PDB file of C-alpha atoms in Angstrom:
ATOM      1  CA  UNK W   1      18.815   8.738  15.490  1.00 39.00           C
ATOM      2  CA  UNK W   2      14.980   8.790  15.046  1.00 40.00           C
ATOM      3  CA  UNK W   3      13.073   6.628  12.500  1.00 45.00           C
ATOM      4  CA  UNK W   4      12.564   8.493   9.261  1.00 46.00           C
ATOM      5  CA  UNK W   5       8.971  10.306   9.243  1.00 45.00           C
ATOM      6  CA  UNK W   6       6.973   9.361   6.385  1.00 50.00           C
ATOM      7  CA  UNK W   7       4.560  11.677   4.544  1.00 48.00           C
ATOM      8  CA  UNK W   8       0.853  10.593   4.640  1.00 50.00           C
ATOM      9  CA  UNK W   9       0.798   8.993   1.120  1.00 52.00           C
ATOM     10  CA  UNK W  10       4.017   7.097   1.710  1.00 50.00           C
ATOM     11  CA  UNK W  11       2.747   5.977   4.986  1.00 57.00           C
ATOM     12  CA  UNK W  12      -0.461   4.397   3.593  1.00 63.00           C
ATOM     13  CA  UNK W  13       1.858   3.000   0.782  1.00 60.00           C
ATOM     14  CA  UNK W  14       3.819   1.392   3.401  1.00 70.00           C
ATOM     15  CA  UNK W  15       1.041  -0.016   5.081  1.00 83.00           C
ATOM     16  CA  UNK W  16      -0.374  -1.514   1.891  1.00 89.00           C
ATOM     17  CA  UNK W  17       2.575  -3.213   0.906  1.00 92.00           C
ATOM     18  CA  UNK W  18       3.066  -4.625   4.386  1.00 94.00           C
ATOM     19  CA  UNK W  19      -0.586  -6.059   4.153  1.00 94.00           C
ATOM     20  CA  UNK W  20       0.239  -7.342   0.601  1.00 95.00           C
ATOM     21  CA  UNK W  21       3.421  -8.831   1.904  1.00 97.00           C
ATOM     22  CA  UNK W  22       1.529 -10.562   4.815  1.00 97.00           C
ATOM     23  CA  UNK W  23      -1.215 -11.727   2.763  1.00 97.00           C
ATOM     24  CA  UNK W  24       1.090 -13.243   0.038  1.00 97.00           C
ATOM     25  CA  UNK W  25       3.017 -15.020   2.813  1.00 97.00           C
ATOM     26  CA  UNK W  26       0.106 -16.523   4.443  1.00 98.00           C
ATOM     27  CA  UNK W  27      -0.802 -17.658   0.901  1.00 98.00           C
ATOM     28  CA  UNK W  28       2.492 -19.312   0.186  1.00 98.00           C
ATOM     29  CA  UNK W  29       2.403 -20.965   3.582  1.00 98.00           C
ATOM     30  CA  UNK W  30      -0.857 -22.454   2.869  1.00 98.00           C
ATOM     31  CA  UNK W  31       0.049 -23.499  -0.520  1.00 97.00           C
ATOM     32  CA  UNK W  32       2.938 -25.508   0.960  1.00 97.00           C
ATOM     33  CA  UNK W  33       0.721 -27.106   3.609  1.00 97.00           C
ATOM     34  CA  UNK W  34      -1.831 -28.185   1.016  1.00 97.00           C
ATOM     35  CA  UNK W  35       0.909 -29.781  -1.050  1.00 96.00           C
ATOM     36  CA  UNK W  36       1.566 -31.843   2.337  1.00 94.00           C
ATOM     37  CA  UNK W  37      -1.824 -33.143   1.958  1.00 95.00           C
ATOM     38  CA  UNK W  38      -1.314 -33.905  -1.910  1.00 95.00           C
ATOM     39  CA  UNK W  39       1.835 -35.816  -0.734  1.00 94.00           C
ATOM     40  CA  UNK W  40      -0.244 -37.516   1.824  1.00 93.00           C
ATOM     41  CA  UNK W  41      -2.749 -38.695  -0.705  1.00 93.00           C
ATOM     42  CA  UNK W  42      -0.488 -39.192  -3.809  1.00 90.00           C
ATOM     43  CA  UNK W  43       2.603 -40.768  -2.100  1.00 85.00           C
ATOM     44  CA  UNK W  44       6.019 -40.896  -3.858  1.00 83.00           C
ATOM     45  CA  UNK W  45       9.337 -40.437  -2.387  1.00 84.00           C
ATOM     46  CA  UNK W  46       9.958 -37.193  -0.174  1.00 85.00           C
ATOM     47  CA  UNK W  47      13.539 -36.685  -1.181  1.00 82.00           C
ATOM     48  CA  UNK W  48      15.143 -36.544  -4.528  1.00 81.00           C
ATOM     49  CA  UNK W  49      14.599 -33.673  -7.341  1.00 83.00           C
ATOM     50  CA  UNK W  50      11.034 -34.901  -8.122  1.00 87.00           C
ATOM     51  CA  UNK W  51       8.881 -34.973  -5.260  1.00 90.00           C
ATOM     52  CA  UNK W  52       6.316 -32.901  -3.241  1.00 93.00           C
ATOM     53  CA  UNK W  53       8.782 -32.130  -0.706  1.00 92.00           C
ATOM     54  CA  UNK W  54       9.966 -29.075  -2.738  1.00 93.00           C
ATOM     55  CA  UNK W  55       6.308 -27.382  -3.030  1.00 95.00           C
ATOM     56  CA  UNK W  56       5.902 -28.086   0.639  1.00 96.00           C
ATOM     57  CA  UNK W  57       9.232 -26.949   2.045  1.00 94.00           C
ATOM     58  CA  UNK W  58       9.505 -23.887  -0.372  1.00 94.00           C
ATOM     59  CA  UNK W  59       6.309 -22.780  -0.016  1.00 97.00           C
ATOM     60  CA  UNK W  60       6.211 -22.673   3.850  1.00 96.00           C
ATOM     61  CA  UNK W  61       9.728 -21.452   4.003  1.00 95.00           C
ATOM     62  CA  UNK W  62       9.024 -18.422   1.341  1.00 96.00           C
ATOM     63  CA  UNK W  63       5.937 -17.647   2.879  1.00 97.00           C
ATOM     64  CA  UNK W  64       7.397 -17.494   6.545  1.00 96.00           C
ATOM     65  CA  UNK W  65      10.527 -15.495   5.203  1.00 95.00           C
ATOM     66  CA  UNK W  66       8.430 -13.062   3.358  1.00 97.00           C
ATOM     67  CA  UNK W  67       6.375 -12.349   6.792  1.00 96.00           C
ATOM     68  CA  UNK W  68       9.602 -12.147   8.812  1.00 96.00           C
ATOM     69  CA  UNK W  69      11.436  -9.751   6.323  1.00 96.00           C
ATOM     70  CA  UNK W  70       8.369  -7.446   6.051  1.00 96.00           C
ATOM     71  CA  UNK W  71       8.044  -7.265   9.983  1.00 96.00           C
ATOM     72  CA  UNK W  72      11.747  -7.077  10.655  1.00 96.00           C
ATOM     73  CA  UNK W  73      12.567  -4.113   8.042  1.00 96.00           C
ATOM     74  CA  UNK W  74       9.976  -2.008  10.238  1.00 94.00           C
ATOM     75  CA  UNK W  75      12.810  -1.653  12.569  1.00 95.00           C
ATOM     76  CA  UNK W  76      15.219  -0.482   9.844  1.00 95.00           C
ATOM     77  CA  UNK W  77      16.408   3.200   9.218  1.00 91.00           C
ATOM     78  CA  UNK W  78      15.315   3.036   5.572  1.00 89.00           C
ATOM     79  CA  UNK W  79      13.560   5.477   3.352  1.00 87.00           C
ATOM     80  CA  UNK W  80       9.829   4.507   3.062  1.00 87.00           C
ATOM     81  CA  UNK W  81      10.135   4.685  -0.680  1.00 89.00           C
ATOM     82  CA  UNK W  82      12.744   2.379  -0.856  1.00 91.00           C
ATOM     83  CA  UNK W  83      11.249  -0.042   1.599  1.00 93.00           C
ATOM     84  CA  UNK W  84       8.056  -0.273  -0.116  1.00 93.00           C
ATOM     85  CA  UNK W  85       9.783  -0.989  -3.644  1.00 93.00           C
ATOM     86  CA  UNK W  86      12.327  -3.599  -2.170  1.00 95.00           C
ATOM     87  CA  UNK W  87       9.440  -5.185  -0.440  1.00 96.00           C
ATOM     88  CA  UNK W  88       7.106  -5.168  -3.469  1.00 96.00           C
ATOM     89  CA  UNK W  89       9.687  -7.012  -5.471  1.00 96.00           C
ATOM     90  CA  UNK W  90      10.704  -9.304  -2.759  1.00 97.00           C
ATOM     91  CA  UNK W  91       6.935 -10.363  -2.691  1.00 97.00           C
ATOM     92  CA  UNK W  92       6.810 -10.901  -5.998  1.00 97.00           C
ATOM     93  CA  UNK W  93       9.856 -12.922  -6.515  1.00 96.00           C
ATOM     94  CA  UNK W  94       8.651 -14.965  -3.659  1.00 97.00           C
ATOM     95  CA  UNK W  95       5.738 -15.936  -5.596  1.00 97.00           C
ATOM     96  CA  UNK W  96       7.821 -16.637  -8.858  1.00 96.00           C
ATOM     97  CA  UNK W  97      10.074 -18.863  -6.954  1.00 95.00           C
ATOM     98  CA  UNK W  98       7.206 -20.799  -5.265  1.00 97.00           C
ATOM     99  CA  UNK W  99       5.093 -20.656  -8.291  1.00 96.00           C
ATOM    100  CA  UNK W 100       7.924 -22.099 -10.684  1.00 95.00           C
ATOM    101  CA  UNK W 101       8.760 -24.856  -8.072  1.00 95.00           C
ATOM    102  CA  UNK W 102       5.183 -25.920  -7.757  1.00 96.00           C
ATOM    103  CA  UNK W 103       4.420 -25.801 -11.318  1.00 95.00           C
ATOM    104  CA  UNK W 104       7.417 -28.278 -11.932  1.00 94.00           C
ATOM    105  CA  UNK W 105       6.295 -30.463  -9.194  1.00 93.00           C
ATOM    106  CA  UNK W 106       2.898 -31.077 -10.676  1.00 94.00           C
ATOM    107  CA  UNK W 107       4.637 -31.522 -14.201  1.00 92.00           C
ATOM    108  CA  UNK W 108       6.407 -34.433 -12.276  1.00 91.00           C
ATOM    109  CA  UNK W 109       9.849 -32.825 -13.519  1.00 91.00           C
ATOM    110  CA  UNK W 110      12.918 -31.132 -11.457  1.00 88.00           C
ATOM    111  CA  UNK W 111      12.420 -27.559 -10.714  1.00 86.00           C
ATOM    112  CA  UNK W 112      16.097 -26.639 -10.511  1.00 79.00           C
ATOM    113  CA  UNK W 113      18.888 -27.546 -12.858  1.00 75.00           C
ATOM    114  CA  UNK W 114      16.740 -28.948 -15.454  1.00 77.00           C
ATOM    115  CA  UNK W 115      17.862 -28.452 -18.968  1.00 79.00           C
ATOM    116  CA  UNK W 116      16.178 -31.256 -20.605  1.00 81.00           C
ATOM    117  CA  UNK W 117      13.542 -29.262 -22.667  1.00 89.00           C
ATOM    118  CA  UNK W 118      13.625 -25.322 -23.596  1.00 91.00           C
ATOM    119  CA  UNK W 119      10.667 -24.907 -21.363  1.00 93.00           C
ATOM    120  CA  UNK W 120      12.433 -26.874 -18.288  1.00 89.00           C
ATOM    121  CA  UNK W 121      15.514 -24.659 -19.040  1.00 88.00           C
ATOM    122  CA  UNK W 122      13.350 -21.592 -19.074  1.00 92.00           C
ATOM    123  CA  UNK W 123      11.932 -22.433 -15.765  1.00 92.00           C
ATOM    124  CA  UNK W 124      15.301 -23.374 -14.263  1.00 87.00           C
ATOM    125  CA  UNK W 125      16.808 -20.144 -15.399  1.00 88.00           C
ATOM    126  CA  UNK W 126      14.133 -18.034 -14.062  1.00 92.00           C
ATOM    127  CA  UNK W 127      14.454 -19.545 -10.826  1.00 91.00           C
ATOM    128  CA  UNK W 128      18.015 -18.892 -10.790  1.00 87.00           C
ATOM    129  CA  UNK W 129      17.523 -15.204 -11.843  1.00 91.00           C
ATOM    130  CA  UNK W 130      14.887 -14.886  -9.120  1.00 92.00           C
ATOM    131  CA  UNK W 131      17.580 -16.354  -6.688  1.00 90.00           C
ATOM    132  CA  UNK W 132      19.842 -13.823  -7.742  1.00 90.00           C
ATOM    133  CA  UNK W 133      17.074 -11.056  -7.097  1.00 94.00           C
ATOM    134  CA  UNK W 134      16.612 -12.367  -3.727  1.00 93.00           C
ATOM    135  CA  UNK W 135      20.487 -12.258  -2.907  1.00 92.00           C
ATOM    136  CA  UNK W 136      20.443  -8.289  -4.083  1.00 94.00           C
ATOM    137  CA  UNK W 137      17.181  -7.475  -1.908  1.00 95.00           C
ATOM    138  CA  UNK W 138      17.958  -9.016   1.249  1.00 95.00           C
ATOM    139  CA  UNK W 139      21.889  -7.817   1.112  1.00 94.00           C
ATOM    140  CA  UNK W 140      20.439  -4.415   0.644  1.00 95.00           C
ATOM    141  CA  UNK W 141      18.476  -4.849   3.956  1.00 96.00           C
ATOM    142  CA  UNK W 142      21.489  -6.342   5.447  1.00 95.00           C
ATOM    143  CA  UNK W 143      23.517  -3.357   4.598  1.00 95.00           C
ATOM    144  CA  UNK W 144      20.889  -0.852   5.852  1.00 95.00           C
ATOM    145  CA  UNK W 145      20.959  -2.830   9.387  1.00 96.00           C
ATOM    146  CA  UNK W 146      24.550  -2.425   9.748  1.00 94.00           C
ATOM    147  CA  UNK W 147      24.917   1.197   8.470  1.00 93.00           C
ATOM    148  CA  UNK W 148      22.075   2.437  10.790  1.00 92.00           C
ATOM    149  CA  UNK W 149      21.267   1.001  14.107  1.00 94.00           C
ATOM    150  CA  UNK W 150      17.796  -0.724  13.897  1.00 95.00           C
ATOM    151  CA  UNK W 151      15.113   0.657  16.197  1.00 93.00           C
ATOM    152  CA  UNK W 152      12.920  -1.072  18.566  1.00 92.00           C
ATOM    153  CA  UNK W 153      13.104  -2.600  22.020  1.00 91.00           C
ATOM    154  CA  UNK W 154      16.412  -3.318  24.057  1.00 89.00           C
ATOM    155  CA  UNK W 155      18.066  -6.153  22.083  1.00 92.00           C
ATOM    156  CA  UNK W 156      16.369  -5.689  18.768  1.00 96.00           C
ATOM    157  CA  UNK W 157      19.332  -3.917  17.309  1.00 95.00           C
ATOM    158  CA  UNK W 158      21.503  -6.993  17.814  1.00 95.00           C
ATOM    159  CA  UNK W 159      18.958  -9.476  16.896  1.00 97.00           C
ATOM    160  CA  UNK W 160      18.059  -7.561  13.596  1.00 97.00           C
ATOM    161  CA  UNK W 161      21.842  -7.520  12.802  1.00 97.00           C
ATOM    162  CA  UNK W 162      22.667 -10.871  13.664  1.00 97.00           C
ATOM    163  CA  UNK W 163      19.812 -12.219  11.818  1.00 96.00           C
ATOM    164  CA  UNK W 164      20.701 -10.537   8.650  1.00 96.00           C
ATOM    165  CA  UNK W 165      24.350 -11.377   9.322  1.00 95.00           C
ATOM    166  CA  UNK W 166      23.423 -15.161   9.434  1.00 96.00           C
ATOM    167  CA  UNK W 167      20.848 -14.812   6.443  1.00 94.00           C
ATOM    168  CA  UNK W 168      23.720 -13.742   4.343  1.00 93.00           C
ATOM    169  CA  UNK W 169      25.101 -17.318   5.150  1.00 94.00           C
ATOM    170  CA  UNK W 170      22.019 -18.901   3.865  1.00 92.00           C
ATOM    171  CA  UNK W 171      22.141 -16.635   0.663  1.00 90.00           C
ATOM    172  CA  UNK W 172      25.811 -17.601  -0.020  1.00 91.00           C
ATOM    173  CA  UNK W 173      25.295 -21.139   0.380  1.00 91.00           C
ATOM    174  CA  UNK W 174      22.238 -21.273  -1.741  1.00 86.00           C
ATOM    175  CA  UNK W 175      24.209 -19.414  -4.396  1.00 85.00           C
ATOM    176  CA  UNK W 176      26.995 -22.098  -3.866  1.00 86.00           C
ATOM    177  CA  UNK W 177      24.285 -24.968  -4.859  1.00 85.00           C
ATOM    178  CA  UNK W 178      22.952 -23.114  -7.947  1.00 81.00           C
ATOM    179  CA  UNK W 179      26.475 -22.422  -9.202  1.00 81.00           C
ATOM    180  CA  UNK W 180      27.832 -25.854  -8.571  1.00 81.00           C
ATOM    181  CA  UNK W 181      24.883 -27.647  -9.876  1.00 80.00           C
ATOM    182  CA  UNK W 182      24.457 -25.300 -13.346  1.00 77.00           C
ATOM    183  CA  UNK W 183      28.465 -26.201 -13.586  1.00 80.00           C
ATOM    184  CA  UNK W 184      27.969 -30.020 -13.448  1.00 80.00           C
ATOM    185  CA  UNK W 185      24.581 -29.608 -15.603  1.00 77.00           C
ATOM    186  CA  UNK W 186      26.486 -27.906 -18.343  1.00 76.00           C
ATOM    187  CA  UNK W 187      29.230 -30.368 -18.406  1.00 78.00           C
ATOM    188  CA  UNK W 188      27.025 -33.392 -18.847  1.00 76.00           C
ATOM    189  CA  UNK W 189      26.820 -34.583 -14.982  1.00 74.00           C
ATOM    190  CA  UNK W 190      22.943 -34.121 -14.637  1.00 72.00           C
ATOM    191  CA  UNK W 191      22.290 -36.824 -11.990  1.00 74.00           C
ATOM    192  CA  UNK W 192      25.645 -35.486 -10.026  1.00 75.00           C
ATOM    193  CA  UNK W 193      23.948 -32.121 -10.056  1.00 74.00           C
ATOM    194  CA  UNK W 194      20.995 -32.976  -8.402  1.00 73.00           C
ATOM    195  CA  UNK W 195      22.963 -34.735  -5.737  1.00 75.00           C
ATOM    196  CA  UNK W 196      25.522 -31.940  -5.236  1.00 76.00           C
ATOM    197  CA  UNK W 197      23.184 -29.834  -3.279  1.00 79.00           C
ATOM    198  CA  UNK W 198      22.613 -32.032  -0.296  1.00 81.00           C
ATOM    199  CA  UNK W 199      25.609 -31.275   1.857  1.00 85.00           C
ATOM    200  CA  UNK W 200      24.739 -27.447   1.816  1.00 88.00           C
ATOM    201  CA  UNK W 201      21.039 -27.780   2.529  1.00 88.00           C
ATOM    202  CA  UNK W 202      21.257 -28.170   6.335  1.00 90.00           C
ATOM    203  CA  UNK W 203      23.447 -25.133   6.369  1.00 92.00           C
ATOM    204  CA  UNK W 204      21.176 -23.278   4.365  1.00 91.00           C
ATOM    205  CA  UNK W 205      18.189 -24.184   5.990  1.00 89.00           C
ATOM    206  CA  UNK W 206      19.563 -23.392   9.568  1.00 91.00           C
ATOM    207  CA  UNK W 207      20.678 -19.937   8.561  1.00 94.00           C
ATOM    208  CA  UNK W 208      17.769 -18.825   6.637  1.00 91.00           C
ATOM    209  CA  UNK W 209      15.475 -18.332   9.541  1.00 92.00           C
ATOM    210  CA  UNK W 210      17.669 -16.380  12.042  1.00 94.00           C
ATOM    211  CA  UNK W 211      16.017 -13.307  10.573  1.00 94.00           C
ATOM    212  CA  UNK W 212      12.742 -14.459  12.169  1.00 94.00           C
ATOM    213  CA  UNK W 213      13.955 -16.537  15.259  1.00 96.00           C
ATOM    214  CA  UNK W 214      16.171 -13.878  17.032  1.00 96.00           C
ATOM    215  CA  UNK W 215      14.102 -11.011  16.313  1.00 97.00           C
ATOM    216  CA  UNK W 216      10.929 -12.750  17.517  1.00 96.00           C
ATOM    217  CA  UNK W 217      12.827 -13.746  20.783  1.00 96.00           C
ATOM    218  CA  UNK W 218      14.129 -10.256  21.384  1.00 96.00           C
ATOM    219  CA  UNK W 219      10.159  -9.002  20.876  1.00 96.00           C
ATOM    220  CA  UNK W 220       8.956 -11.700  23.344  1.00 96.00           C
ATOM    221  CA  UNK W 221      11.699 -10.854  25.842  1.00 96.00           C
ATOM    222  CA  UNK W 222      10.675  -7.313  25.603  1.00 94.00           C
ATOM    223  CA  UNK W 223       7.384  -8.457  26.930  1.00 94.00           C
ATOM    224  CA  UNK W 224       8.683  -9.967  30.180  1.00 94.00           C
ATOM    225  CA  UNK W 225       9.153  -7.947  33.419  1.00 93.00           C
ATOM    226  CA  UNK W 226      12.900  -8.859  33.313  1.00 93.00           C
ATOM    227  CA  UNK W 227      15.551  -6.446  33.500  1.00 92.00           C
ATOM    228  CA  UNK W 228      17.255  -5.216  30.411  1.00 91.00           C
ATOM    229  CA  UNK W 229      20.596  -6.879  31.376  1.00 92.00           C
ATOM    230  CA  UNK W 230      18.845 -10.217  31.909  1.00 94.00           C
ATOM    231  CA  UNK W 231      16.980  -9.908  28.616  1.00 94.00           C
ATOM    232  CA  UNK W 232      20.195  -9.278  26.664  1.00 93.00           C
ATOM    233  CA  UNK W 233      22.179 -12.135  28.408  1.00 95.00           C
ATOM    234  CA  UNK W 234      19.322 -14.377  27.178  1.00 96.00           C
ATOM    235  CA  UNK W 235      19.487 -12.907  23.809  1.00 96.00           C
ATOM    236  CA  UNK W 236      23.446 -13.324  23.697  1.00 96.00           C
ATOM    237  CA  UNK W 237      23.063 -16.812  24.688  1.00 97.00           C
ATOM    238  CA  UNK W 238      20.389 -17.706  21.952  1.00 96.00           C
ATOM    239  CA  UNK W 239      22.641 -16.007  19.583  1.00 96.00           C
ATOM    240  CA  UNK W 240      25.353 -18.183  20.737  1.00 96.00           C
ATOM    241  CA  UNK W 241      23.609 -21.307  20.260  1.00 96.00           C
ATOM    242  CA  UNK W 242      22.430 -20.246  16.903  1.00 96.00           C
ATOM    243  CA  UNK W 243      25.854 -19.367  15.818  1.00 96.00           C
ATOM    244  CA  UNK W 244      27.171 -22.812  16.845  1.00 96.00           C
ATOM    245  CA  UNK W 245      24.222 -24.625  14.936  1.00 95.00           C
ATOM    246  CA  UNK W 246      25.270 -22.494  11.888  1.00 96.00           C
ATOM    247  CA  UNK W 247      29.043 -23.640  12.269  1.00 96.00           C
ATOM    248  CA  UNK W 248      28.300 -27.217  12.814  1.00 95.00           C
ATOM    249  CA  UNK W 249      25.916 -27.202   9.859  1.00 94.00           C
ATOM    250  CA  UNK W 250      29.054 -25.303   7.765  1.00 93.00           C
ATOM    251  CA  UNK W 251      31.628 -27.874   9.293  1.00 94.00           C
ATOM    252  CA  UNK W 252      29.153 -30.934   8.022  1.00 91.00           C
ATOM    253  CA  UNK W 253      28.982 -29.483   4.593  1.00 87.00           C
ATOM    254  CA  UNK W 254      32.586 -28.787   4.354  1.00 88.00           C
ATOM    255  CA  UNK W 255      33.484 -32.479   5.385  1.00 87.00           C
ATOM    256  CA  UNK W 256      30.581 -33.866   2.849  1.00 81.00           C
ATOM    257  CA  UNK W 257      31.045 -31.525  -0.059  1.00 71.00           C
TER     258      UNK W 257
END
């Protein structure tokens, strides 16, 4: 099945949204790295609900994910209008998430699960809703990847589909962290809510970036002189290692939860 042919206006629109997403992703990564400098100067705890770790890790993670999803979705058999719309919303949502987390770090209060004041509640709920939007958008891309075989060099179809499948694990674990934290907060267990997310963090972090790592490996392998059979064997081995890491993080979460 050949990729959908784009008319000139929509081709230009797709290129514009890709440039926008790439630029936004770079700015988010730079924001995260800048707060690493802030942490080095200001000090304070690295762990906990109030720390400079959150704008650092969320800025870098959201920026890298935005760039990765923008690139990977170019291999999907999806209409240009839908992809342009989804990427634009995704980029805006990434900015809202990182912006809210960064704002609360500078205010010295928790960004998630904080219902102490009306403003903090509004920020926490905005981040929770934004997380829900991310789940919907990335699930749509995942479904598209399985409905129609992705294009690209040998092994890219497996890499893209596997990356999105593992990404769904990250989305599920993230939703579980928020849901449990909200329940604990609403029942008066604020401190327990902050600590309840710890067991799922490794699973969430490991599974989040498969959508970049596996397609990037497939792309790099396509640049080698090796046979298609050898490249696929390497990709299958890498996928096996990644799945093992995800399963291990999942078992640890189940034991520690």
